[in-house]
mmCIF file with all atom_site columns, C-alpha atoms in Angstrom:
data_model
loop_
_atom_site.group_PDB
_atom_site.id
_atom_site.type_symbol
_atom_site.label_atom_id
_atom_site.label_alt_id
_atom_site.label_comp_id
_atom_site.label_asym_id
_atom_site.label_entity_id
_atom_site.label_seq_id
_atom_site.pdbx_PDB_ins_code
_atom_site.Cartn_x
_atom_site.Cartn_y
_atom_site.Cartn_z
_atom_site.occupancy
_atom_site.B_iso_or_equiv
_atom_site.pdbx_formal_charge
_atom_site.auth_seq_id
_atom_site.auth_comp_id
_atom_site.auth_asym_id
_atom_site.auth_atom_id
_atom_site.pdbx_PDB_model_num
ATOM 1   C CA . MET A 1 1   ? 46.313 -0.569  -11.908 1.00 0.00 ? 1   MET A CA 1
ATOM 2   C CA . ALA A 1 2   ? 46.035 -2.639  -15.061 1.00 0.00 ? 2   ALA A CA 1
ATOM 3   C CA . GLY A 1 3   ? 44.474 -1.807  -18.392 1.00 0.00 ? 3   GLY A CA 1
ATOM 4   C CA . THR A 1 4   ? 42.423 -4.282  -20.385 1.00 0.00 ? 4   THR A CA 1
ATOM 5   C CA . LEU A 1 5   ? 43.636 -6.440  -23.254 1.00 0.00 ? 5   LEU A CA 1
ATOM 6   C CA . ASN A 1 6   ? 41.873 -7.997  -26.221 1.00 0.00 ? 6   ASN A CA 1
ATOM 7   C CA . ARG A 1 7   ? 43.942 -10.143 -28.587 1.00 0.00 ? 7   ARG A CA 1
ATOM 8   C CA . VAL A 1 8   ? 43.169 -11.236 -32.138 1.00 0.00 ? 8   VAL A CA 1
ATOM 9   C CA . ALA A 1 9   ? 45.572 -13.730 -33.681 1.00 0.00 ? 9   ALA A CA 1
ATOM 10  C CA . GLU A 1 10  ? 45.638 -14.850 -37.273 1.00 0.00 ? 10  GLU A CA 1
ATOM 11  C CA . MET A 1 11  ? 48.094 -16.852 -39.325 1.00 0.00 ? 11  MET A CA 1
ATOM 12  C CA . HIS A 1 12  ? 50.643 -14.110 -40.066 1.00 0.00 ? 12  HIS A CA 1
ATOM 13  C CA . HIS A 1 13  ? 49.818 -11.335 -37.638 1.00 0.00 ? 13  HIS A CA 1
ATOM 14  C CA . CYS A 1 14  ? 48.473 -10.550 -34.186 1.00 0.00 ? 14  CYS A CA 1
ATOM 15  C CA . VAL A 1 15  ? 46.625 -7.465  -32.936 1.00 0.00 ? 15  VAL A CA 1
ATOM 16  C CA . TRP A 1 16  ? 46.325 -6.397  -29.296 1.00 0.00 ? 16  TRP A CA 1
ATOM 17  C CA . ALA A 1 17  ? 43.700 -3.748  -28.428 1.00 0.00 ? 17  ALA A CA 1
ATOM 18  C CA . ILE A 1 18  ? 44.591 -2.210  -25.069 1.00 0.00 ? 18  ILE A CA 1
ATOM 19  C CA . ALA A 1 19  ? 42.401 0.142   -23.011 1.00 0.00 ? 19  ALA A CA 1
ATOM 20  C CA . LEU A 1 20  ? 44.230 2.466   -20.600 1.00 0.00 ? 20  LEU A CA 1
ATOM 21  C CA . THR A 1 21  ? 41.972 4.556   -18.333 1.00 0.00 ? 21  THR A CA 1
ATOM 22  C CA . ALA A 1 22  ? 44.118 5.579   -15.338 1.00 0.00 ? 22  ALA A CA 1
ATOM 23  C CA . ASN A 1 23  ? 47.598 6.979   -14.794 1.00 0.00 ? 23  ASN A CA 1
ATOM 24  C CA . ASN A 1 24  ? 50.184 4.172   -14.648 1.00 0.00 ? 24  ASN A CA 1
ATOM 25  C CA . ASP A 1 25  ? 47.774 1.716   -16.310 1.00 0.00 ? 25  ASP A CA 1
ATOM 26  C CA . ALA A 1 26  ? 49.841 -0.953  -18.015 1.00 0.00 ? 26  ALA A CA 1
ATOM 27  C CA . VAL A 1 27  ? 49.288 -4.130  -19.989 1.00 0.00 ? 27  VAL A CA 1
ATOM 28  C CA . THR A 1 28  ? 51.942 -6.774  -20.549 1.00 0.00 ? 28  THR A CA 1
ATOM 29  C CA . PHE A 1 29  ? 51.856 -9.127  -23.517 1.00 0.00 ? 29  PHE A CA 1
ATOM 30  C CA . ARG A 1 30  ? 54.094 -11.817 -24.973 1.00 0.00 ? 30  ARG A CA 1
ATOM 31  C CA . PRO A 1 31  ? 54.144 -12.499 -28.715 1.00 0.00 ? 31  PRO A CA 1
ATOM 32  C CA . ASN A 1 32  ? 54.076 -16.225 -29.399 1.00 0.00 ? 32  ASN A CA 1
ATOM 33  C CA . HIS A 1 33  ? 55.976 -16.019 -32.704 1.00 0.00 ? 33  HIS A CA 1
ATOM 34  C CA . ALA A 1 34  ? 59.150 -14.366 -33.953 1.00 0.00 ? 34  ALA A CA 1
ATOM 35  C CA . MET A 1 35  ? 58.194 -11.015 -35.442 1.00 0.00 ? 35  MET A CA 1
ATOM 36  C CA . ARG A 1 36  ? 59.297 -9.115  -38.502 1.00 0.00 ? 36  ARG A CA 1
ATOM 37  C CA . GLY A 1 37  ? 57.460 -5.899  -37.678 1.00 0.00 ? 37  GLY A CA 1
ATOM 38  C CA . MET A 1 38  ? 55.388 -4.129  -35.040 1.00 0.00 ? 38  MET A CA 1
ATOM 39  C CA . THR A 1 39  ? 53.459 -0.850  -34.888 1.00 0.00 ? 39  THR A CA 1
ATOM 40  C CA . VAL A 1 40  ? 51.872 0.976   -31.950 1.00 0.00 ? 40  VAL A CA 1
ATOM 41  C CA . GLN A 1 41  ? 48.861 3.257   -32.478 1.00 0.00 ? 41  GLN A CA 1
ATOM 42  C CA . ALA A 1 42  ? 47.195 5.337   -29.752 1.00 0.00 ? 42  ALA A CA 1
ATOM 43  C CA . GLU A 1 43  ? 43.855 7.162   -29.882 1.00 0.00 ? 43  GLU A CA 1
ATOM 44  C CA . GLY A 1 44  ? 41.800 8.991   -27.275 1.00 0.00 ? 44  GLY A CA 1
ATOM 45  C CA . THR A 1 45  ? 42.325 11.425  -24.412 1.00 0.00 ? 45  THR A CA 1
ATOM 46  C CA . PHE A 1 46  ? 45.939 11.661  -23.242 1.00 0.00 ? 46  PHE A CA 1
ATOM 47  C CA . SER A 1 47  ? 45.372 14.157  -20.363 1.00 0.00 ? 47  SER A CA 1
ATOM 48  C CA . SER A 1 48  ? 49.024 15.294  -20.559 1.00 0.00 ? 48  SER A CA 1
ATOM 49  C CA . GLY A 1 49  ? 50.148 11.658  -20.423 1.00 0.00 ? 49  GLY A CA 1
ATOM 50  C CA . THR A 1 50  ? 52.655 9.639   -22.406 1.00 0.00 ? 50  THR A CA 1
ATOM 51  C CA . VAL A 1 51  ? 52.041 6.158   -23.805 1.00 0.00 ? 51  VAL A CA 1
ATOM 52  C CA . ALA A 1 52  ? 55.202 4.082   -24.104 1.00 0.00 ? 52  ALA A CA 1
ATOM 53  C CA . LEU A 1 53  ? 56.161 0.594   -25.241 1.00 0.00 ? 53  LEU A CA 1
ATOM 54  C CA . GLN A 1 54  ? 58.702 -1.152  -23.012 1.00 0.00 ? 54  GLN A CA 1
ATOM 55  C CA . GLY A 1 55  ? 60.557 -4.452  -23.342 1.00 0.00 ? 55  GLY A CA 1
ATOM 56  C CA . SER A 1 56  ? 61.677 -7.234  -21.005 1.00 0.00 ? 56  SER A CA 1
ATOM 57  C CA . ASN A 1 57  ? 63.366 -10.618 -21.190 1.00 0.00 ? 57  ASN A CA 1
ATOM 58  C CA . ASP A 1 58  ? 62.038 -11.893 -17.839 1.00 0.00 ? 58  ASP A CA 1
ATOM 59  C CA . GLY A 1 59  ? 58.466 -10.554 -17.861 1.00 0.00 ? 59  GLY A CA 1
ATOM 60  C CA . SER A 1 60  ? 58.830 -8.625  -14.619 1.00 0.00 ? 60  SER A CA 1
ATOM 61  C CA . THR A 1 61  ? 61.458 -5.909  -15.127 1.00 0.00 ? 61  THR A CA 1
ATOM 62  C CA . PHE A 1 62  ? 60.666 -3.619  -18.065 1.00 0.00 ? 62  PHE A CA 1
ATOM 63  C CA . TYR A 1 63  ? 62.787 -0.912  -19.682 1.00 0.00 ? 63  TYR A CA 1
ATOM 64  C CA . ALA A 1 64  ? 62.324 1.664   -22.410 1.00 0.00 ? 64  ALA A CA 1
ATOM 65  C CA . LEU A 1 65  ? 63.263 0.217   -25.785 1.00 0.00 ? 65  LEU A CA 1
ATOM 66  C CA . PRO A 1 66  ? 66.686 1.279   -27.124 1.00 0.00 ? 66  PRO A CA 1
ATOM 67  C CA . THR A 1 67  ? 64.828 3.052   -29.945 1.00 0.00 ? 67  THR A CA 1
ATOM 68  C CA . ALA A 1 68  ? 62.106 4.659   -27.821 1.00 0.00 ? 68  ALA A CA 1
ATOM 69  C CA . VAL A 1 69  ? 58.477 4.226   -28.851 1.00 0.00 ? 69  VAL A CA 1
ATOM 70  C CA . SER A 1 70  ? 56.263 6.780   -27.102 1.00 0.00 ? 70  SER A CA 1
ATOM 71  C CA . LEU A 1 71  ? 53.318 8.991   -27.984 1.00 0.00 ? 71  LEU A CA 1
ATOM 72  C CA . THR A 1 72  ? 51.917 12.131  -26.306 1.00 0.00 ? 72  THR A CA 1
ATOM 73  C CA . ALA A 1 73  ? 49.113 12.613  -28.839 1.00 0.00 ? 73  ALA A CA 1
ATOM 74  C CA . ALA A 1 74  ? 47.124 10.406  -31.191 1.00 0.00 ? 74  ALA A CA 1
ATOM 75  C CA . GLY A 1 75  ? 49.356 8.748   -33.757 1.00 0.00 ? 75  GLY A CA 1
ATOM 76  C CA . ILE A 1 76  ? 51.231 5.660   -34.846 1.00 0.00 ? 76  ILE A CA 1
ATOM 77  C CA . LYS A 1 77  ? 54.872 4.565   -34.537 1.00 0.00 ? 77  LYS A CA 1
ATOM 78  C CA . SER A 1 78  ? 56.914 1.660   -35.837 1.00 0.00 ? 78  SER A CA 1
ATOM 79  C CA . VAL A 1 79  ? 59.111 -0.447  -33.564 1.00 0.00 ? 79  VAL A CA 1
ATOM 80  C CA . ALA A 1 80  ? 62.749 -0.752  -34.677 1.00 0.00 ? 80  ALA A CA 1
ATOM 81  C CA . GLN A 1 81  ? 63.651 -4.197  -36.058 1.00 0.00 ? 81  GLN A CA 1
ATOM 82  C CA . LEU A 1 82  ? 66.283 -4.894  -33.367 1.00 0.00 ? 82  LEU A CA 1
ATOM 83  C CA . ASP A 1 83  ? 63.759 -4.061  -30.616 1.00 0.00 ? 83  ASP A CA 1
ATOM 84  C CA . LEU A 1 84  ? 61.507 -6.956  -31.691 1.00 0.00 ? 84  LEU A CA 1
ATOM 85  C CA . ALA A 1 85  ? 63.762 -9.547  -30.006 1.00 0.00 ? 85  ALA A CA 1
ATOM 86  C CA . TYR A 1 86  ? 62.428 -9.048  -26.464 1.00 0.00 ? 86  TYR A CA 1
ATOM 87  C CA . ASP A 1 87  ? 60.320 -11.854 -24.975 1.00 0.00 ? 87  ASP A CA 1
ATOM 88  C CA . TYR A 1 88  ? 57.763 -9.537  -23.326 1.00 0.00 ? 88  TYR A CA 1
ATOM 89  C CA . PHE A 1 89  ? 56.366 -6.089  -24.043 1.00 0.00 ? 89  PHE A CA 1
ATOM 90  C CA . LYS A 1 90  ? 54.397 -3.652  -21.938 1.00 0.00 ? 90  LYS A CA 1
ATOM 91  C CA . VAL A 1 91  ? 52.264 -0.674  -22.948 1.00 0.00 ? 91  VAL A CA 1
ATOM 92  C CA . ILE A 1 92  ? 52.058 1.910   -20.162 1.00 0.00 ? 92  ILE A CA 1
ATOM 93  C CA . VAL A 1 93  ? 50.598 5.397   -19.726 1.00 0.00 ? 93  VAL A CA 1
ATOM 94  C CA . THR A 1 94  ? 52.377 7.785   -17.333 1.00 0.00 ? 94  THR A CA 1
ATOM 95  C CA . GLY A 1 95  ? 51.999 11.442  -16.334 1.00 0.00 ? 95  GLY A CA 1
ATOM 96  C CA . ALA A 1 96  ? 48.274 11.495  -17.143 1.00 0.00 ? 96  ALA A CA 1
ATOM 97  C CA . THR A 1 97  ? 45.495 12.885  -14.990 1.00 0.00 ? 97  THR A CA 1
ATOM 98  C CA . THR A 1 98  ? 42.438 11.139  -16.502 1.00 0.00 ? 98  THR A CA 1
ATOM 99  C CA . PRO A 1 99  ? 43.434 9.256   -19.662 1.00 0.00 ? 99  PRO A CA 1
ATOM 100 C CA . ASP A 1 100 ? 40.949 7.384   -21.809 1.00 0.00 ? 100 ASP A CA 1
ATOM 101 C CA . LEU A 1 101 ? 43.043 5.641   -24.431 1.00 0.00 ? 101 LEU A CA 1
ATOM 102 C CA . VAL A 1 102 ? 42.904 2.729   -26.823 1.00 0.00 ? 102 VAL A CA 1
ATOM 103 C CA . VAL A 1 103 ? 46.314 1.499   -27.897 1.00 0.00 ? 103 VAL A CA 1
ATOM 104 C CA . THR A 1 104 ? 46.479 -0.948  -30.793 1.00 0.00 ? 104 THR A CA 1
ATOM 105 C CA . VAL A 1 105 ? 49.632 -3.018  -31.235 1.00 0.00 ? 105 VAL A CA 1
ATOM 106 C CA . HIS A 1 106 ? 49.945 -4.849  -34.553 1.00 0.00 ? 106 HIS A CA 1
ATOM 107 C CA . ALA A 1 107 ? 52.685 -7.472  -34.958 1.00 0.00 ? 107 ALA A CA 1
ATOM 108 C CA . LEU A 1 108 ? 53.619 -9.202  -38.203 1.00 0.00 ? 108 LEU A CA 1
ATOM 109 C CA . HIS A 1 109 ? 54.964 -12.711 -37.680 1.00 0.00 ? 109 HIS A CA 1
ATOM 110 C CA . ASN A 1 110 ? 57.861 -14.210 -39.575 1.00 0.00 ? 110 ASN A CA 1
ATOM 111 C CA . THR A 1 111 ? 56.542 -16.775 -41.998 1.00 0.00 ? 111 THR A CA 1
#
């Protein structure tokens, strides 16, 4: 199952709004600029689930980031600077019964 993705790009930043409404919903995205910062914010009904940000260099095999970014309740987390070097990222919800989440990823581009 795949979540839905809306992307807003501006000169120095990009925002992805991701809707996750089923267990194992996931959305993959690829930043098109080198980044200097990224945050992940989740809001909505978690239904005992966990939202996590994963990274990949090939776009098909994803792993937890070395400095894990996951949420089990509404909140916001920063991504460690060294974890910004991956080519692809994926937001995924696991362990949920009936989630209804909006995850916002905000990336600041290098200028």
